[in-house]
PDB file of C-alpha atoms in Angstrom:
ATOM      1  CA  UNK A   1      21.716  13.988   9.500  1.00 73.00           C
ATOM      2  CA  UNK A   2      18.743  15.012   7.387  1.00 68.00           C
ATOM      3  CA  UNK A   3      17.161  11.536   7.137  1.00 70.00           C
ATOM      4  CA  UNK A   4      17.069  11.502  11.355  1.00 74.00           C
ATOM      5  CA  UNK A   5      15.741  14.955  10.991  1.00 75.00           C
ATOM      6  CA  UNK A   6      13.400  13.426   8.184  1.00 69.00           C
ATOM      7  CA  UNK A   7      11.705  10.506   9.779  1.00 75.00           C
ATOM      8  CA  UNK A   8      11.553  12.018  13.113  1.00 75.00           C
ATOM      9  CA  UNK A   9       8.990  15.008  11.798  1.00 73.00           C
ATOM     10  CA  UNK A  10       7.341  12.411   9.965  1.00 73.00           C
ATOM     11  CA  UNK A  11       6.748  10.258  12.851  1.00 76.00           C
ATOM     12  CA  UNK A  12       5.581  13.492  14.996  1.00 75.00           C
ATOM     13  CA  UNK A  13       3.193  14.812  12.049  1.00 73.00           C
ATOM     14  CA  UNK A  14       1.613  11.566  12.250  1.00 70.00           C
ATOM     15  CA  UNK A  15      -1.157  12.355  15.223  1.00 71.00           C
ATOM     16  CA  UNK A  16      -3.769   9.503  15.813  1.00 69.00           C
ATOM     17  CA  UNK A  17      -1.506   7.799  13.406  1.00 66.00           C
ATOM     18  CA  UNK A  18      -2.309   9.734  10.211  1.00 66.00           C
ATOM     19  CA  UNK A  19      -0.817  12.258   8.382  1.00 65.00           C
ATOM     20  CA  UNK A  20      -3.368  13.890   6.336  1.00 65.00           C
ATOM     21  CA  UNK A  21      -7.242  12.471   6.771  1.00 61.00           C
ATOM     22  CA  UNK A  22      -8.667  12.228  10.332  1.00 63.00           C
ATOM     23  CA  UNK A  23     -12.184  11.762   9.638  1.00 65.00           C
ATOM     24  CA  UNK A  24     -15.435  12.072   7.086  1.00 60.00           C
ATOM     25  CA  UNK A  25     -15.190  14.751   5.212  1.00 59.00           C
ATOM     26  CA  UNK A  26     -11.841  16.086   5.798  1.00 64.00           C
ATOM     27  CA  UNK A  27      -9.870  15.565   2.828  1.00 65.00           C
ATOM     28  CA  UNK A  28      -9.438  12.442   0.579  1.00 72.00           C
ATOM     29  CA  UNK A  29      -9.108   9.088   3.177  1.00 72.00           C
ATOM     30  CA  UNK A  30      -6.613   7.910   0.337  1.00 79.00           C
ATOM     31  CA  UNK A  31      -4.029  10.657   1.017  1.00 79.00           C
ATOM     32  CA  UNK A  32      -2.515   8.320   3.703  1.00 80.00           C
ATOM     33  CA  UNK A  33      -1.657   5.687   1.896  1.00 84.00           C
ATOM     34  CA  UNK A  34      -0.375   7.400  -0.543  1.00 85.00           C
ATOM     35  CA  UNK A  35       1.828   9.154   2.094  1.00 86.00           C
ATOM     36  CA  UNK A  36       2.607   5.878   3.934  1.00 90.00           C
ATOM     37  CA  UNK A  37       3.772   3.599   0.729  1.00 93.00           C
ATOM     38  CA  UNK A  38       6.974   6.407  -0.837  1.00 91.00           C
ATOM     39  CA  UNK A  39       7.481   6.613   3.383  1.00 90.00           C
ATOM     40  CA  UNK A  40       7.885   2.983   3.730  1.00 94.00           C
ATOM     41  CA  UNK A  41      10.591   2.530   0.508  1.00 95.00           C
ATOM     42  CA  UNK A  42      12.304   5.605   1.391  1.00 90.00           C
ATOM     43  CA  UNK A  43      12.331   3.983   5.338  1.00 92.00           C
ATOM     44  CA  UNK A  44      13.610   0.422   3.677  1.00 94.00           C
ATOM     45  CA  UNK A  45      16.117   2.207   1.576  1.00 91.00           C
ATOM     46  CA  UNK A  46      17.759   4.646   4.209  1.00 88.00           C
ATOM     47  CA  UNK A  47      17.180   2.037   7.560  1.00 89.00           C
ATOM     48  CA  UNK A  48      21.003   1.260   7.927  1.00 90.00           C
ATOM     49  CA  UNK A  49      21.433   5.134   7.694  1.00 88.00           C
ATOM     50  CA  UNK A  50      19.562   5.499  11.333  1.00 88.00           C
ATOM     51  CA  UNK A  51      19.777   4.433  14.871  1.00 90.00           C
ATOM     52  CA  UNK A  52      18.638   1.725  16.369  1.00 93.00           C
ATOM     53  CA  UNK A  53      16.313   3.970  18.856  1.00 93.00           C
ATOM     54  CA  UNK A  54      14.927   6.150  15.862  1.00 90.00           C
ATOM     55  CA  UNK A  55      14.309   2.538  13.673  1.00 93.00           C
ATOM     56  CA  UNK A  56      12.372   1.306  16.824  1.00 93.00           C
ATOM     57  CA  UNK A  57      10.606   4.265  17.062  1.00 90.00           C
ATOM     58  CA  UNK A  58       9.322   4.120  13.753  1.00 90.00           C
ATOM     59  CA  UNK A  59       8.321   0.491  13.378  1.00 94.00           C
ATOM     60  CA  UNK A  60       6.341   1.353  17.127  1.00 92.00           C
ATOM     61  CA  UNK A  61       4.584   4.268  14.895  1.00 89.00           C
ATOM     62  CA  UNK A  62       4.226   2.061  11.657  1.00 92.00           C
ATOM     63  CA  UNK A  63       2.333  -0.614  13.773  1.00 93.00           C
ATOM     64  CA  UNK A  64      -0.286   2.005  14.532  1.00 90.00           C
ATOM     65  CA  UNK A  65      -0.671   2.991  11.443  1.00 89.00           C
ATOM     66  CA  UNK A  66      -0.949   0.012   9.277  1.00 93.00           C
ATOM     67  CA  UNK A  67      -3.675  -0.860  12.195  1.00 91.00           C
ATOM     68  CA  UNK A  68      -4.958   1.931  10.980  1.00 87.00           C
ATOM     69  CA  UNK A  69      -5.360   1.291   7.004  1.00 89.00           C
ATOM     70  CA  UNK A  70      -6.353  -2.501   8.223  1.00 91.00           C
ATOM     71  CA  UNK A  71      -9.588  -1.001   9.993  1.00 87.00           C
ATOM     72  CA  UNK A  72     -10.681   1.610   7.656  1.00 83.00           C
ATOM     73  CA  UNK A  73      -9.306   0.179   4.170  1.00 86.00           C
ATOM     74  CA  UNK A  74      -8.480  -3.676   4.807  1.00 86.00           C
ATOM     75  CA  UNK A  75     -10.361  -6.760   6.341  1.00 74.00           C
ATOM     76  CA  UNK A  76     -13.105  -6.468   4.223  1.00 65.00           C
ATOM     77  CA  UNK A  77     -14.194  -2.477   6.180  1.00 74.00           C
ATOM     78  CA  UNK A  78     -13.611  -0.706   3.139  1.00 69.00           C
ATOM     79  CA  UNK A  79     -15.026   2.437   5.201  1.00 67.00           C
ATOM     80  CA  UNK A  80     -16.631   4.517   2.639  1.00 67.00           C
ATOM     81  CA  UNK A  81     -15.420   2.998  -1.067  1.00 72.00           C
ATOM     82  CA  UNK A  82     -16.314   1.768  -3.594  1.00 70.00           C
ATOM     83  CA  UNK A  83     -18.106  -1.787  -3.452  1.00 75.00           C
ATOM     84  CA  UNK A  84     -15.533  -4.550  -4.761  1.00 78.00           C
ATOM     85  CA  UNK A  85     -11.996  -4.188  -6.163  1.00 84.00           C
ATOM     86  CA  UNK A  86     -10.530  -0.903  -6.512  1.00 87.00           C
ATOM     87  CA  UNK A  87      -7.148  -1.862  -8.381  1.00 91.00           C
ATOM     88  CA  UNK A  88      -5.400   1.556  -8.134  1.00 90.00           C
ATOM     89  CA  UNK A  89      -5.973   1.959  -4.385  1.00 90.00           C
ATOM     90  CA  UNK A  90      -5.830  -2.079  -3.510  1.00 93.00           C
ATOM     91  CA  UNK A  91      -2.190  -2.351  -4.847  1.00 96.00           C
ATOM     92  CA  UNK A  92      -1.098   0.395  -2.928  1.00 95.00           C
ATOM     93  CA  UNK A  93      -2.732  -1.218  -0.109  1.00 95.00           C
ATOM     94  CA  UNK A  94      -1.256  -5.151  -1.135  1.00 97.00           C
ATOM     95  CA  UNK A  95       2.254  -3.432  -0.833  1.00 98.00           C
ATOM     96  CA  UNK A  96       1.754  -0.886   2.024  1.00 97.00           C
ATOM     97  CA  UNK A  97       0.972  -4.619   4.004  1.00 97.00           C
ATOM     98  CA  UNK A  98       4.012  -6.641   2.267  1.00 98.00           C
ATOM     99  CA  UNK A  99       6.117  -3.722   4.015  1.00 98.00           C
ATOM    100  CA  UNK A 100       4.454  -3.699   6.539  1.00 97.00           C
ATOM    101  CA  UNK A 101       5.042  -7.783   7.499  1.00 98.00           C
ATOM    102  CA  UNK A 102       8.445  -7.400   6.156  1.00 98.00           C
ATOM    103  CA  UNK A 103       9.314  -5.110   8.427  1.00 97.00           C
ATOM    104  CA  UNK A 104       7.540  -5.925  11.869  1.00 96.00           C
ATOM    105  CA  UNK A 105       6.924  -9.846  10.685  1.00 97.00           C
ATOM    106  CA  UNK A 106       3.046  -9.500  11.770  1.00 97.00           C
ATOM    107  CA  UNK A 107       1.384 -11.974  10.093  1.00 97.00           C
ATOM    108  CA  UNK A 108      -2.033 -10.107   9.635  1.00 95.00           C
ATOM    109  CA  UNK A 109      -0.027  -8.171   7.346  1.00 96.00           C
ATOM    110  CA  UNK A 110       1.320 -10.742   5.002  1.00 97.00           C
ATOM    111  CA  UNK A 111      -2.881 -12.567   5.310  1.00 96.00           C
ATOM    112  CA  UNK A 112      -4.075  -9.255   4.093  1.00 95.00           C
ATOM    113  CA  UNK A 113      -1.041  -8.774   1.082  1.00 97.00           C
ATOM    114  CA  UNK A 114      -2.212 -12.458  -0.314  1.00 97.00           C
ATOM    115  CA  UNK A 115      -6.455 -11.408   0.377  1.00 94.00           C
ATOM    116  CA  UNK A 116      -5.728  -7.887  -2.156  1.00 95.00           C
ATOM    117  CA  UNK A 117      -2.668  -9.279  -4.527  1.00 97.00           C
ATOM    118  CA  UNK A 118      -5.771 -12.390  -5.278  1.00 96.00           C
ATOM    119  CA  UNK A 119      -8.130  -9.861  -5.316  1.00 93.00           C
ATOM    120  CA  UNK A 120      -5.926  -8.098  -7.675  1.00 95.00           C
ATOM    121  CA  UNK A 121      -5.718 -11.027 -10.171  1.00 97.00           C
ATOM    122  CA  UNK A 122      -9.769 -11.294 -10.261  1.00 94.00           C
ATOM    123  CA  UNK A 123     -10.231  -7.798 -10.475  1.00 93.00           C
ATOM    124  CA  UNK A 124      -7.902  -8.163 -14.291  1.00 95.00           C
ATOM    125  CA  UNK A 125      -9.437  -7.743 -17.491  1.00 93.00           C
ATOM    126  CA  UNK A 126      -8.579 -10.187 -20.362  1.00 92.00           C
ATOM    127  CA  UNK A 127      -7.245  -7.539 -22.054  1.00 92.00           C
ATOM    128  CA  UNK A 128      -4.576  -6.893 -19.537  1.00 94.00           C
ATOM    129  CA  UNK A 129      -6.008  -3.950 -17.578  1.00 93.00           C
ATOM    130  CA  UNK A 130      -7.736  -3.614 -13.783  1.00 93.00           C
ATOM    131  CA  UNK A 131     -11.383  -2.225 -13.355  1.00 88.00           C
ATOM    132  CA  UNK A 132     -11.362   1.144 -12.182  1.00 85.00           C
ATOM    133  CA  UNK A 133     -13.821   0.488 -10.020  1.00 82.00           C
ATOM    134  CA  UNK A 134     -17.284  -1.199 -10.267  1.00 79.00           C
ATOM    135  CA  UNK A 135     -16.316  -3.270 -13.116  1.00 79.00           C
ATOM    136  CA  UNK A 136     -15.172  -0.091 -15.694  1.00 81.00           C
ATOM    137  CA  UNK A 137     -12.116  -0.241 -17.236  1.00 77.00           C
ATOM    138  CA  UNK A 138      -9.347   2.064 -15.850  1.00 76.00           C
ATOM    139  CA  UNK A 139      -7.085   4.681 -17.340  1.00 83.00           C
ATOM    140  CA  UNK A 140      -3.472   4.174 -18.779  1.00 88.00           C
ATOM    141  CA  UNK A 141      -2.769   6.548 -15.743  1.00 90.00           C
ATOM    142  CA  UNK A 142      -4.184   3.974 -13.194  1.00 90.00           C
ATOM    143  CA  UNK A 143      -2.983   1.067 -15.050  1.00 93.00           C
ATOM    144  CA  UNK A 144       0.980   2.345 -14.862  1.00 94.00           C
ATOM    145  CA  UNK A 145       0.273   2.696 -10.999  1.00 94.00           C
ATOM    146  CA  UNK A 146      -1.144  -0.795 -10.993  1.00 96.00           C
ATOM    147  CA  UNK A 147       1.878  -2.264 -13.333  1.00 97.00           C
ATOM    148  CA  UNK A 148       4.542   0.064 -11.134  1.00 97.00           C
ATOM    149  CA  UNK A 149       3.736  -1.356  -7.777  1.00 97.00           C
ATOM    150  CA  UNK A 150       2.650  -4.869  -8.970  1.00 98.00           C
ATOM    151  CA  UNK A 151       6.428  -5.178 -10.135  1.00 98.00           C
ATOM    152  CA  UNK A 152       7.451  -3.584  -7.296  1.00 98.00           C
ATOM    153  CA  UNK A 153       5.754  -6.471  -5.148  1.00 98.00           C
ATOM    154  CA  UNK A 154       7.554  -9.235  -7.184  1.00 98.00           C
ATOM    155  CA  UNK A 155      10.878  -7.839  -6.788  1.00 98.00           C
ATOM    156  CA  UNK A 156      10.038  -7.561  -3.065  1.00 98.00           C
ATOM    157  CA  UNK A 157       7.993 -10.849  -2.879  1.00 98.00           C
ATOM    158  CA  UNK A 158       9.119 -12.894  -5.343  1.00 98.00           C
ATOM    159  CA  UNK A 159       5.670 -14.071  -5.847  1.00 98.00           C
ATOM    160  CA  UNK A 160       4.352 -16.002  -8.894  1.00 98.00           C
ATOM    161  CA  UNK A 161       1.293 -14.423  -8.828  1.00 98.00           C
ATOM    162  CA  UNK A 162       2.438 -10.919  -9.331  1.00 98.00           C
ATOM    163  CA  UNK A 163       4.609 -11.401 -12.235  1.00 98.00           C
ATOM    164  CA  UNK A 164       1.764 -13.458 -13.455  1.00 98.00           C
ATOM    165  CA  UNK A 165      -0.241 -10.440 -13.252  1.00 98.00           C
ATOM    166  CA  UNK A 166       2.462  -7.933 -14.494  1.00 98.00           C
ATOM    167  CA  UNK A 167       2.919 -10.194 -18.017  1.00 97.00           C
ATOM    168  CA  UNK A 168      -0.778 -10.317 -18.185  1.00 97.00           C
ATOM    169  CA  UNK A 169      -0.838  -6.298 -18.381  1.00 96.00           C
ATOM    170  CA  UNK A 170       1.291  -6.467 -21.897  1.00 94.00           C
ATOM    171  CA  UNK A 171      -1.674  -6.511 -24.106  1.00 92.00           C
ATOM    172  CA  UNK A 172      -2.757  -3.043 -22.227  1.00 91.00           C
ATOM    173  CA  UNK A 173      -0.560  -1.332 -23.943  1.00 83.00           C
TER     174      UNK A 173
END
């Protein structure tokens, strides 16, 4: 049905396993992640929906590509960002690598979800929000992003730390 049709033109689009940015100066180098994390919950939500060959497929595909964000975004590279946190673009990071050991049980993945969810919780302000980045203090815009996937983590995680971090946000608002 459509979702085969779906995930198969996604996993062909993604050449040199990217959709969008494939090098300096060719378009923002977050687009991918923000491509990869609505991918990954629509992939976790419509799984039983597909077969076993076009699952396998995919998870082959989503190993290059969270390789990917792990040597240009992750393990301390931070190719061409900001110096230290970056809350809006580290959560979607912390849960693009939850997925991602979830789903293909790689444990570099679930190393690099506890490095950014910690570096989350120093990165938060007394008064509830994340920096932006080099220590300002964000927008409500970036701060719904940050309390959206944070709470999205927890229900996925379970983790202390997140809903820590999600009930230290009230005062934000």
């Amino acid at each position: 049905g459509f979702c085969t049709v779906f995930l198969d033109a996604l996993i062909e689009a993604a050449t040199d396993d990217r959709w969008f940015h494939h090098g300096q100066g060719m378009g923002d180098p977050n687009i991918d992640r923000f491509t990869l994390l609505p991918t990954l919950e629509a992939y976790r939500l419509l799984a039983d929906a597909l077969t076993p060959p076009l699952q396998e497929r995919f998870l082959v595909k989503l190993r290059g590509i969270l390789d990917v964000q792990y040597n240009e975004y992750g393990a301390g590279s931070r190719q061409g960002f900001p110096e230290g946190p970056y809350p809006n673009m580290d959560v979607y990071y912390c849960l693009i690598m939850l997925h991602g050991y979830q789903l293909t049980g790689d444990a570099r993945w679930q190393r690099e979800f506890e490095e950014y969810l910690q570096l989350l919780a120093d990165a938060q302000f007394d008064d509830g929000g994340w920096t932006y980045i080099k220590g300002t203090n964000e927008c409500p815009t970036y701060h719904n992003i940050n309390v959206l996937l944070m709470a999205r983590i927890h229900e996925l995680s379970g983790s202390p730390k997140a809903e820590a971090q999600v009930r230290r946000s009230i005062p934000y608002y």
